[in-house]
Amino acid sequence: KMPLVDAKDPQALALGYVSDAAQADKAKYKNFVAGSHCANCALFQGQASDTEGGCPLFPGKHVAAKGWCSAWAKKA
Ligand code: SF4
């Protein structure tokens, strides 16, 4: 099982990653889309029902399904 990304990891800080999208810095990231989170991001490597999954921006780790970062892109 992969370790979860810590919000204090350098890459997490660089991308504004948080394990709960509700905690996203919406003042800093004005492109925040309401309802966006890892599980509905195009980069999320998991099923919509998974609580965590891979993300190519965080190799070797898992992001929380309800997490968020500033690289979020709508899943097609
Ligand atoms: Fe989550 Fe998508 Fe950011 Fe990866 S790119 S951490 S799946 S929001």
PDB file of N, CA and C and ligand atoms in Angstrom:
ATOM      1  N   LYS A   1       0.858  -1.199   0.000  1.00  0.00           N
ATOM      2  CA  LYS A   1       0.000   0.000   0.000  1.00  0.00           C
ATOM      3  C   LYS A   1       0.886   1.238   0.000  1.00  0.00           C
ATOM      4  N   MET A   2       0.563   2.174  -0.847  1.00  0.00           N
ATOM      5  CA  MET A   2       1.357   3.397  -0.977  1.00  0.00           C
ATOM      6  C   MET A   2       1.123   4.331   0.213  1.00  0.00           C
ATOM      7  N   PRO A   3       2.184   5.052   0.622  1.00  0.00           N
ATOM      8  CA  PRO A   3       1.978   6.074   1.664  1.00  0.00           C
ATOM      9  C   PRO A   3       1.168   7.236   1.091  1.00  0.00           C
ATOM     10  N   LEU A   4       0.403   7.860   1.948  1.00  0.00           N
ATOM     11  CA  LEU A   4      -0.383   9.019   1.515  1.00  0.00           C
ATOM     12  C   LEU A   4       0.510  10.255   1.445  1.00  0.00           C
ATOM     13  N   VAL A   5       0.220  11.119   0.512  1.00  0.00           N
ATOM     14  CA  VAL A   5       0.937  12.395   0.413  1.00  0.00           C
ATOM     15  C   VAL A   5       0.649  13.221   1.658  1.00  0.00           C
ATOM     16  N   ASP A   6       1.706  13.777   2.229  1.00  0.00           N
ATOM     17  CA  ASP A   6       1.542  14.685   3.356  1.00  0.00           C
ATOM     18  C   ASP A   6       1.448  16.106   2.799  1.00  0.00           C
ATOM     19  N   ALA A   7       0.520  16.888   3.319  1.00  0.00           N
ATOM     20  CA  ALA A   7       0.316  18.254   2.811  1.00  0.00           C
ATOM     21  C   ALA A   7       1.557  19.117   2.996  1.00  0.00           C
ATOM     22  N   LYS A   8       2.507  18.653   3.833  1.00  0.00           N
ATOM     23  CA  LYS A   8       3.727  19.432   4.070  1.00  0.00           C
ATOM     24  C   LYS A   8       4.869  18.992   3.157  1.00  0.00           C
ATOM     25  N   ASP A   9       4.650  17.956   2.348  1.00  0.00           N
ATOM     26  CA  ASP A   9       5.675  17.544   1.393  1.00  0.00           C
ATOM     27  C   ASP A   9       5.955  18.716   0.446  1.00  0.00           C
ATOM     28  N   PRO A  10       7.214  18.896   0.026  1.00  0.00           N
ATOM     29  CA  PRO A  10       7.534  20.014  -0.875  1.00  0.00           C
ATOM     30  C   PRO A  10       6.662  20.058  -2.128  1.00  0.00           C
ATOM     31  N   GLN A  11       6.435  18.903  -2.737  1.00  0.00           N
ATOM     32  CA  GLN A  11       5.606  18.874  -3.951  1.00  0.00           C
ATOM     33  C   GLN A  11       4.159  19.247  -3.625  1.00  0.00           C
ATOM     34  N   ALA A  12       3.690  18.825  -2.462  1.00  0.00           N
ATOM     35  CA  ALA A  12       2.328  19.171  -2.038  1.00  0.00           C
ATOM     36  C   ALA A  12       2.210  20.679  -1.832  1.00  0.00           C
ATOM     37  N   LEU A  13       3.213  21.248  -1.186  1.00  0.00           N
ATOM     38  CA  LEU A  13       3.194  22.694  -0.949  1.00  0.00           C
ATOM     39  C   LEU A  13       3.253  23.445  -2.272  1.00  0.00           C
ATOM     40  N   ALA A  14       4.067  22.946  -3.206  1.00  0.00           N
ATOM     41  CA  ALA A  14       4.216  23.614  -4.495  1.00  0.00           C
ATOM     42  C   ALA A  14       2.911  23.631  -5.280  1.00  0.00           C
ATOM     43  N   LEU A  15       2.125  22.563  -5.112  1.00  0.00           N
ATOM     44  CA  LEU A  15       0.878  22.434  -5.871  1.00  0.00           C
ATOM     45  C   LEU A  15      -0.354  22.829  -5.062  1.00  0.00           C
ATOM     46  N   GLY A  16      -0.151  23.176  -3.813  1.00  0.00           N
ATOM     47  CA  GLY A  16      -1.294  23.530  -2.973  1.00  0.00           C
ATOM     48  C   GLY A  16      -2.155  22.336  -2.632  1.00  0.00           C
ATOM     49  N   TYR A  17      -1.527  21.125  -2.594  1.00  0.00           N
ATOM     50  CA  TYR A  17      -2.296  19.909  -2.305  1.00  0.00           C
ATOM     51  C   TYR A  17      -2.789  19.898  -0.863  1.00  0.00           C
ATOM     52  N   VAL A  18      -4.022  19.511  -0.706  1.00  0.00           N
ATOM     53  CA  VAL A  18      -4.608  19.283   0.622  1.00  0.00           C
ATOM     54  C   VAL A  18      -5.378  17.964   0.554  1.00  0.00           C
ATOM     55  N   SER A  19      -5.449  17.259   1.681  1.00  0.00           N
ATOM     56  CA  SER A  19      -6.111  15.952   1.693  1.00  0.00           C
ATOM     57  C   SER A  19      -7.625  16.071   1.743  1.00  0.00           C
ATOM     58  N   ASP A  20      -8.112  17.305   1.902  1.00  0.00           N
ATOM     59  CA  ASP A  20      -9.559  17.570   1.898  1.00  0.00           C
ATOM     60  C   ASP A  20      -9.777  18.833   1.063  1.00  0.00           C
ATOM     61  N   ALA A  21     -10.451  18.683  -0.057  1.00  0.00           N
ATOM     62  CA  ALA A  21     -10.651  19.817  -0.967  1.00  0.00           C
ATOM     63  C   ALA A  21     -11.270  21.025  -0.271  1.00  0.00           C
ATOM     64  N   ALA A  22     -12.001  20.767   0.807  1.00  0.00           N
ATOM     65  CA  ALA A  22     -12.616  21.879   1.540  1.00  0.00           C
ATOM     66  C   ALA A  22     -11.557  22.806   2.132  1.00  0.00           C
ATOM     67  N   GLN A  23     -10.329  22.267   2.290  1.00  0.00           N
ATOM     68  CA  GLN A  23      -9.244  23.059   2.875  1.00  0.00           C
ATOM     69  C   GLN A  23      -8.402  23.759   1.804  1.00  0.00           C
ATOM     70  N   ALA A  24      -8.767  23.618   0.542  1.00  0.00           N
ATOM     71  CA  ALA A  24      -7.991  24.251  -0.533  1.00  0.00           C
ATOM     72  C   ALA A  24      -7.948  25.764  -0.312  1.00  0.00           C
ATOM     73  N   ASP A  25      -6.801  26.356  -0.635  1.00  0.00           N
ATOM     74  CA  ASP A  25      -6.631  27.805  -0.483  1.00  0.00           C
ATOM     75  C   ASP A  25      -7.266  28.510  -1.693  1.00  0.00           C
ATOM     76  N   LYS A  26      -8.554  28.765  -1.564  1.00  0.00           N
ATOM     77  CA  LYS A  26      -9.302  29.323  -2.695  1.00  0.00           C
ATOM     78  C   LYS A  26      -8.954  30.781  -2.956  1.00  0.00           C
ATOM     79  N   ALA A  27      -8.354  31.455  -1.987  1.00  0.00           N
ATOM     80  CA  ALA A  27      -7.913  32.830  -2.218  1.00  0.00           C
ATOM     81  C   ALA A  27      -6.676  32.825  -3.108  1.00  0.00           C
ATOM     82  N   LYS A  28      -5.799  31.858  -2.866  1.00  0.00           N
ATOM     83  CA  LYS A  28      -4.574  31.747  -3.668  1.00  0.00           C
ATOM     84  C   LYS A  28      -4.857  31.115  -5.019  1.00  0.00           C
ATOM     85  N   TYR A  29      -5.712  30.091  -5.007  1.00  0.00           N
ATOM     86  CA  TYR A  29      -6.013  29.355  -6.242  1.00  0.00           C
ATOM     87  C   TYR A  29      -7.403  29.734  -6.725  1.00  0.00           C
ATOM     88  N   LYS A  30      -7.453  30.858  -7.419  1.00  0.00           N
ATOM     89  CA  LYS A  30      -8.745  31.400  -7.834  1.00  0.00           C
ATOM     90  C   LYS A  30      -9.409  30.578  -8.930  1.00  0.00           C
ATOM     91  N   ASN A  31      -8.645  29.615  -9.481  1.00  0.00           N
ATOM     92  CA  ASN A  31      -9.223  28.730 -10.503  1.00  0.00           C
ATOM     93  C   ASN A  31      -9.954  27.547  -9.868  1.00  0.00           C
ATOM     94  N   PHE A  32     -10.059  27.536  -8.542  1.00  0.00           N
ATOM     95  CA  PHE A  32     -10.726  26.416  -7.862  1.00  0.00           C
ATOM     96  C   PHE A  32     -12.147  26.252  -8.408  1.00  0.00           C
ATOM     97  N   VAL A  33     -12.451  25.030  -8.790  1.00  0.00           N
ATOM     98  CA  VAL A  33     -13.776  24.714  -9.318  1.00  0.00           C
ATOM     99  C   VAL A  33     -14.581  24.042  -8.211  1.00  0.00           C
ATOM    100  N   ALA A  34     -15.749  24.573  -7.910  1.00  0.00           N
ATOM    101  CA  ALA A  34     -16.594  23.986  -6.870  1.00  0.00           C
ATOM    102  C   ALA A  34     -16.831  22.508  -7.163  1.00  0.00           C
ATOM    103  N   GLY A  35     -16.662  21.694  -6.159  1.00  0.00           N
ATOM    104  CA  GLY A  35     -16.904  20.260  -6.308  1.00  0.00           C
ATOM    105  C   GLY A  35     -15.702  19.473  -6.802  1.00  0.00           C
ATOM    106  N   SER A  36     -14.627  20.182  -7.170  1.00  0.00           N
ATOM    107  CA  SER A  36     -13.458  19.467  -7.678  1.00  0.00           C
ATOM    108  C   SER A  36     -12.694  18.786  -6.554  1.00  0.00           C
ATOM    109  N   HIS A  37     -12.216  17.588  -6.823  1.00  0.00           N
ATOM    110  CA  HIS A  37     -11.385  16.851  -5.876  1.00  0.00           C
ATOM    111  C   HIS A  37     -10.679  15.742  -6.662  1.00  0.00           C
ATOM    112  N   CYS A  38      -9.729  15.092  -6.030  1.00  0.00           N
ATOM    113  CA  CYS A  38      -8.886  14.124  -6.749  1.00  0.00           C
ATOM    114  C   CYS A  38      -9.693  13.054  -7.483  1.00  0.00           C
ATOM    115  N   ALA A  39     -10.735  12.543  -6.851  1.00  0.00           N
ATOM    116  CA  ALA A  39     -11.468  11.434  -7.469  1.00  0.00           C
ATOM    117  C   ALA A  39     -12.148  11.831  -8.780  1.00  0.00           C
ATOM    118  N   ASN A  40     -12.384  13.122  -9.002  1.00  0.00           N
ATOM    119  CA  ASN A  40     -12.975  13.521 -10.286  1.00  0.00           C
ATOM    120  C   ASN A  40     -11.980  14.333 -11.131  1.00  0.00           C
ATOM    121  N   CYS A  41     -10.694  14.084 -10.863  1.00  0.00           N
ATOM    122  CA  CYS A  41      -9.608  14.710 -11.629  1.00  0.00           C
ATOM    123  C   CYS A  41      -9.132  13.739 -12.698  1.00  0.00           C
ATOM    124  N   ALA A  42      -8.789  14.271 -13.858  1.00  0.00           N
ATOM    125  CA  ALA A  42      -8.332  13.442 -14.973  1.00  0.00           C
ATOM    126  C   ALA A  42      -7.060  12.667 -14.638  1.00  0.00           C
ATOM    127  N   LEU A  43      -6.286  13.164 -13.685  1.00  0.00           N
ATOM    128  CA  LEU A  43      -5.014  12.511 -13.365  1.00  0.00           C
ATOM    129  C   LEU A  43      -5.133  11.420 -12.312  1.00  0.00           C
ATOM    130  N   PHE A  44      -6.298  11.317 -11.667  1.00  0.00           N
ATOM    131  CA  PHE A  44      -6.470  10.344 -10.570  1.00  0.00           C
ATOM    132  C   PHE A  44      -6.429   8.928 -11.114  1.00  0.00           C
ATOM    133  N   GLN A  45      -5.566   8.100 -10.519  1.00  0.00           N
ATOM    134  CA  GLN A  45      -5.427   6.712 -10.943  1.00  0.00           C
ATOM    135  C   GLN A  45      -6.143   5.808  -9.948  1.00  0.00           C
ATOM    136  N   GLY A  46      -7.439   5.735 -10.116  1.00  0.00           N
ATOM    137  CA  GLY A  46      -8.240   4.918  -9.222  1.00  0.00           C
ATOM    138  C   GLY A  46      -9.683   4.973  -9.668  1.00  0.00           C
ATOM    139  N   GLN A  47     -10.518   4.219  -8.992  1.00  0.00           N
ATOM    140  CA  GLN A  47     -11.950   4.236  -9.278  1.00  0.00           C
ATOM    141  C   GLN A  47     -12.596   5.370  -8.483  1.00  0.00           C
ATOM    142  N   ALA A  48     -13.714   5.839  -8.972  1.00  0.00           N
ATOM    143  CA  ALA A  48     -14.413   6.934  -8.302  1.00  0.00           C
ATOM    144  C   ALA A  48     -14.776   6.566  -6.864  1.00  0.00           C
ATOM    145  N   SER A  49     -14.938   5.254  -6.598  1.00  0.00           N
ATOM    146  CA  SER A  49     -15.343   4.809  -5.263  1.00  0.00           C
ATOM    147  C   SER A  49     -14.154   4.612  -4.318  1.00  0.00           C
ATOM    148  N   ASP A  50     -12.911   4.699  -4.842  1.00  0.00           N
ATOM    149  CA  ASP A  50     -11.735   4.507  -3.996  1.00  0.00           C
ATOM    150  C   ASP A  50     -11.551   5.691  -3.037  1.00  0.00           C
ATOM    151  N   THR A  51     -11.022   5.420  -1.851  1.00  0.00           N
ATOM    152  CA  THR A  51     -10.778   6.505  -0.896  1.00  0.00           C
ATOM    153  C   THR A  51      -9.433   7.171  -1.159  1.00  0.00           C
ATOM    154  N   GLU A  52      -8.564   6.479  -1.928  1.00  0.00           N
ATOM    155  CA  GLU A  52      -7.271   7.055  -2.286  1.00  0.00           C
ATOM    156  C   GLU A  52      -6.801   6.412  -3.581  1.00  0.00           C
ATOM    157  N   GLY A  53      -5.830   7.040  -4.228  1.00  0.00           N
ATOM    158  CA  GLY A  53      -5.327   6.478  -5.472  1.00  0.00           C
ATOM    159  C   GLY A  53      -4.064   7.198  -5.908  1.00  0.00           C
ATOM    160  N   GLY A  54      -3.467   6.699  -6.968  1.00  0.00           N
ATOM    161  CA  GLY A  54      -2.242   7.298  -7.459  1.00  0.00           C
ATOM    162  C   GLY A  54      -2.491   8.585  -8.215  1.00  0.00           C
ATOM    163  N   CYS A  55      -1.418   9.364  -8.351  1.00  0.00           N
ATOM    164  CA  CYS A  55      -1.444  10.584  -9.165  1.00  0.00           C
ATOM    165  C   CYS A  55      -0.043  10.734  -9.727  1.00  0.00           C
ATOM    166  N   PRO A  56       0.091  10.916 -11.040  1.00  0.00           N
ATOM    167  CA  PRO A  56       1.428  11.014 -11.636  1.00  0.00           C
ATOM    168  C   PRO A  56       2.250  12.190 -11.106  1.00  0.00           C
ATOM    169  N   LEU A  57       1.613  13.148 -10.480  1.00  0.00           N
ATOM    170  CA  LEU A  57       2.355  14.286  -9.935  1.00  0.00           C
ATOM    171  C   LEU A  57       2.988  13.953  -8.590  1.00  0.00           C
ATOM    172  N   PHE A  58       2.567  12.801  -8.015  1.00  0.00           N
ATOM    173  CA  PHE A  58       3.112  12.367  -6.723  1.00  0.00           C
ATOM    174  C   PHE A  58       3.555  10.910  -6.831  1.00  0.00           C
ATOM    175  N   PRO A  59       4.657  10.665  -7.560  1.00  0.00           N
ATOM    176  CA  PRO A  59       5.101   9.284  -7.772  1.00  0.00           C
ATOM    177  C   PRO A  59       5.389   8.568  -6.455  1.00  0.00           C
ATOM    178  N   GLY A  60       4.951   7.311  -6.393  1.00  0.00           N
ATOM    179  CA  GLY A  60       5.227   6.497  -5.210  1.00  0.00           C
ATOM    180  C   GLY A  60       4.328   6.769  -4.034  1.00  0.00           C
ATOM    181  N   LYS A  61       3.338   7.634  -4.222  1.00  0.00           N
ATOM    182  CA  LYS A  61       2.437   7.955  -3.116  1.00  0.00           C
ATOM    183  C   LYS A  61       0.997   7.919  -3.606  1.00  0.00           C
ATOM    184  N   HIS A  62       0.103   7.994  -2.657  1.00  0.00           N
ATOM    185  CA  HIS A  62      -1.317   8.078  -2.967  1.00  0.00           C
ATOM    186  C   HIS A  62      -1.859   9.422  -2.515  1.00  0.00           C
ATOM    187  N   VAL A  63      -2.819   9.912  -3.273  1.00  0.00           N
ATOM    188  CA  VAL A  63      -3.537  11.122  -2.860  1.00  0.00           C
ATOM    189  C   VAL A  63      -4.914  10.688  -2.352  1.00  0.00           C
ATOM    190  N   ALA A  64      -5.486  11.501  -1.502  1.00  0.00           N
ATOM    191  CA  ALA A  64      -6.816  11.198  -0.977  1.00  0.00           C
ATOM    192  C   ALA A  64      -7.862  11.482  -2.050  1.00  0.00           C
ATOM    193  N   ALA A  65      -8.856  10.613  -2.167  1.00  0.00           N
ATOM    194  CA  ALA A  65      -9.906  10.821  -3.168  1.00  0.00           C
ATOM    195  C   ALA A  65     -10.582  12.176  -2.993  1.00  0.00           C
ATOM    196  N   LYS A  66     -10.716  12.604  -1.751  1.00  0.00           N
ATOM    197  CA  LYS A  66     -11.371  13.898  -1.483  1.00  0.00           C
ATOM    198  C   LYS A  66     -10.359  15.043  -1.405  1.00  0.00           C
ATOM    199  N   GLY A  67      -9.094  14.741  -1.764  1.00  0.00           N
ATOM    200  CA  GLY A  67      -8.068  15.780  -1.770  1.00  0.00           C
ATOM    201  C   GLY A  67      -8.198  16.702  -2.972  1.00  0.00           C
ATOM    202  N   TRP A  68      -7.246  17.601  -3.089  1.00  0.00           N
ATOM    203  CA  TRP A  68      -7.266  18.561  -4.203  1.00  0.00           C
ATOM    204  C   TRP A  68      -5.886  19.156  -4.364  1.00  0.00           C
ATOM    205  N   CYS A  69      -5.534  19.534  -5.594  1.00  0.00           N
ATOM    206  CA  CYS A  69      -4.338  20.362  -5.813  1.00  0.00           C
ATOM    207  C   CYS A  69      -4.613  21.274  -7.005  1.00  0.00           C
ATOM    208  N   SER A  70      -3.723  22.247  -7.179  1.00  0.00           N
ATOM    209  CA  SER A  70      -3.949  23.284  -8.192  1.00  0.00           C
ATOM    210  C   SER A  70      -3.795  22.770  -9.621  1.00  0.00           C
ATOM    211  N   ALA A  71      -3.345  21.519  -9.793  1.00  0.00           N
ATOM    212  CA  ALA A  71      -3.245  20.943 -11.137  1.00  0.00           C
ATOM    213  C   ALA A  71      -4.519  20.186 -11.511  1.00  0.00           C
ATOM    214  N   TRP A  72      -5.551  20.294 -10.678  1.00  0.00           N
ATOM    215  CA  TRP A  72      -6.802  19.571 -10.963  1.00  0.00           C
ATOM    216  C   TRP A  72      -7.289  19.890 -12.375  1.00  0.00           C
ATOM    217  N   ALA A  73      -7.703  18.852 -13.076  1.00  0.00           N
ATOM    218  CA  ALA A  73      -8.291  18.989 -14.412  1.00  0.00           C
ATOM    219  C   ALA A  73      -9.495  18.064 -14.488  1.00  0.00           C
ATOM    220  N   LYS A  74     -10.561  18.561 -15.047  1.00  0.00           N
ATOM    221  CA  LYS A  74     -11.809  17.788 -15.102  1.00  0.00           C
ATOM    222  C   LYS A  74     -11.628  16.474 -15.845  1.00  0.00           C
ATOM    223  N   LYS A  75     -12.084  15.399 -15.211  1.00  0.00           N
ATOM    224  CA  LYS A  75     -12.059  14.086 -15.849  1.00  0.00           C
ATOM    225  C   LYS A  75     -13.041  14.100 -17.013  1.00  0.00           C
ATOM    226  N   ALA A  76     -12.599  13.608 -18.155  1.00  0.00           N
ATOM    227  CA  ALA A  76     -13.442  13.634 -19.350  1.00  0.00           C
ATOM    228  C   ALA A  76     -14.664  12.728 -19.168  1.00  0.00           C
TER     229      ALA A  76
HETATM  230 FE1  SF4 B   1      -5.450  15.238  -7.054  1.00  0.00          FE
HETATM  231 FE2  SF4 B   1      -5.579  15.738  -9.652  1.00  0.00          FE
HETATM  232 FE3  SF4 B   1      -3.966  17.188  -8.097  1.00  0.00          FE
HETATM  233 FE4  SF4 B   1      -3.387  14.657  -8.636  1.00  0.00          FE
HETATM  234  S1  SF4 B   1      -3.483  16.363 -10.125  1.00  0.00           S
HETATM  235  S2  SF4 B   1      -3.284  15.653  -6.622  1.00  0.00           S
HETATM  236  S3  SF4 B   1      -5.410  13.704  -8.698  1.00  0.00           S
HETATM  237  S4  SF4 B   1      -6.221  17.134  -8.014  1.00  0.00           S
END
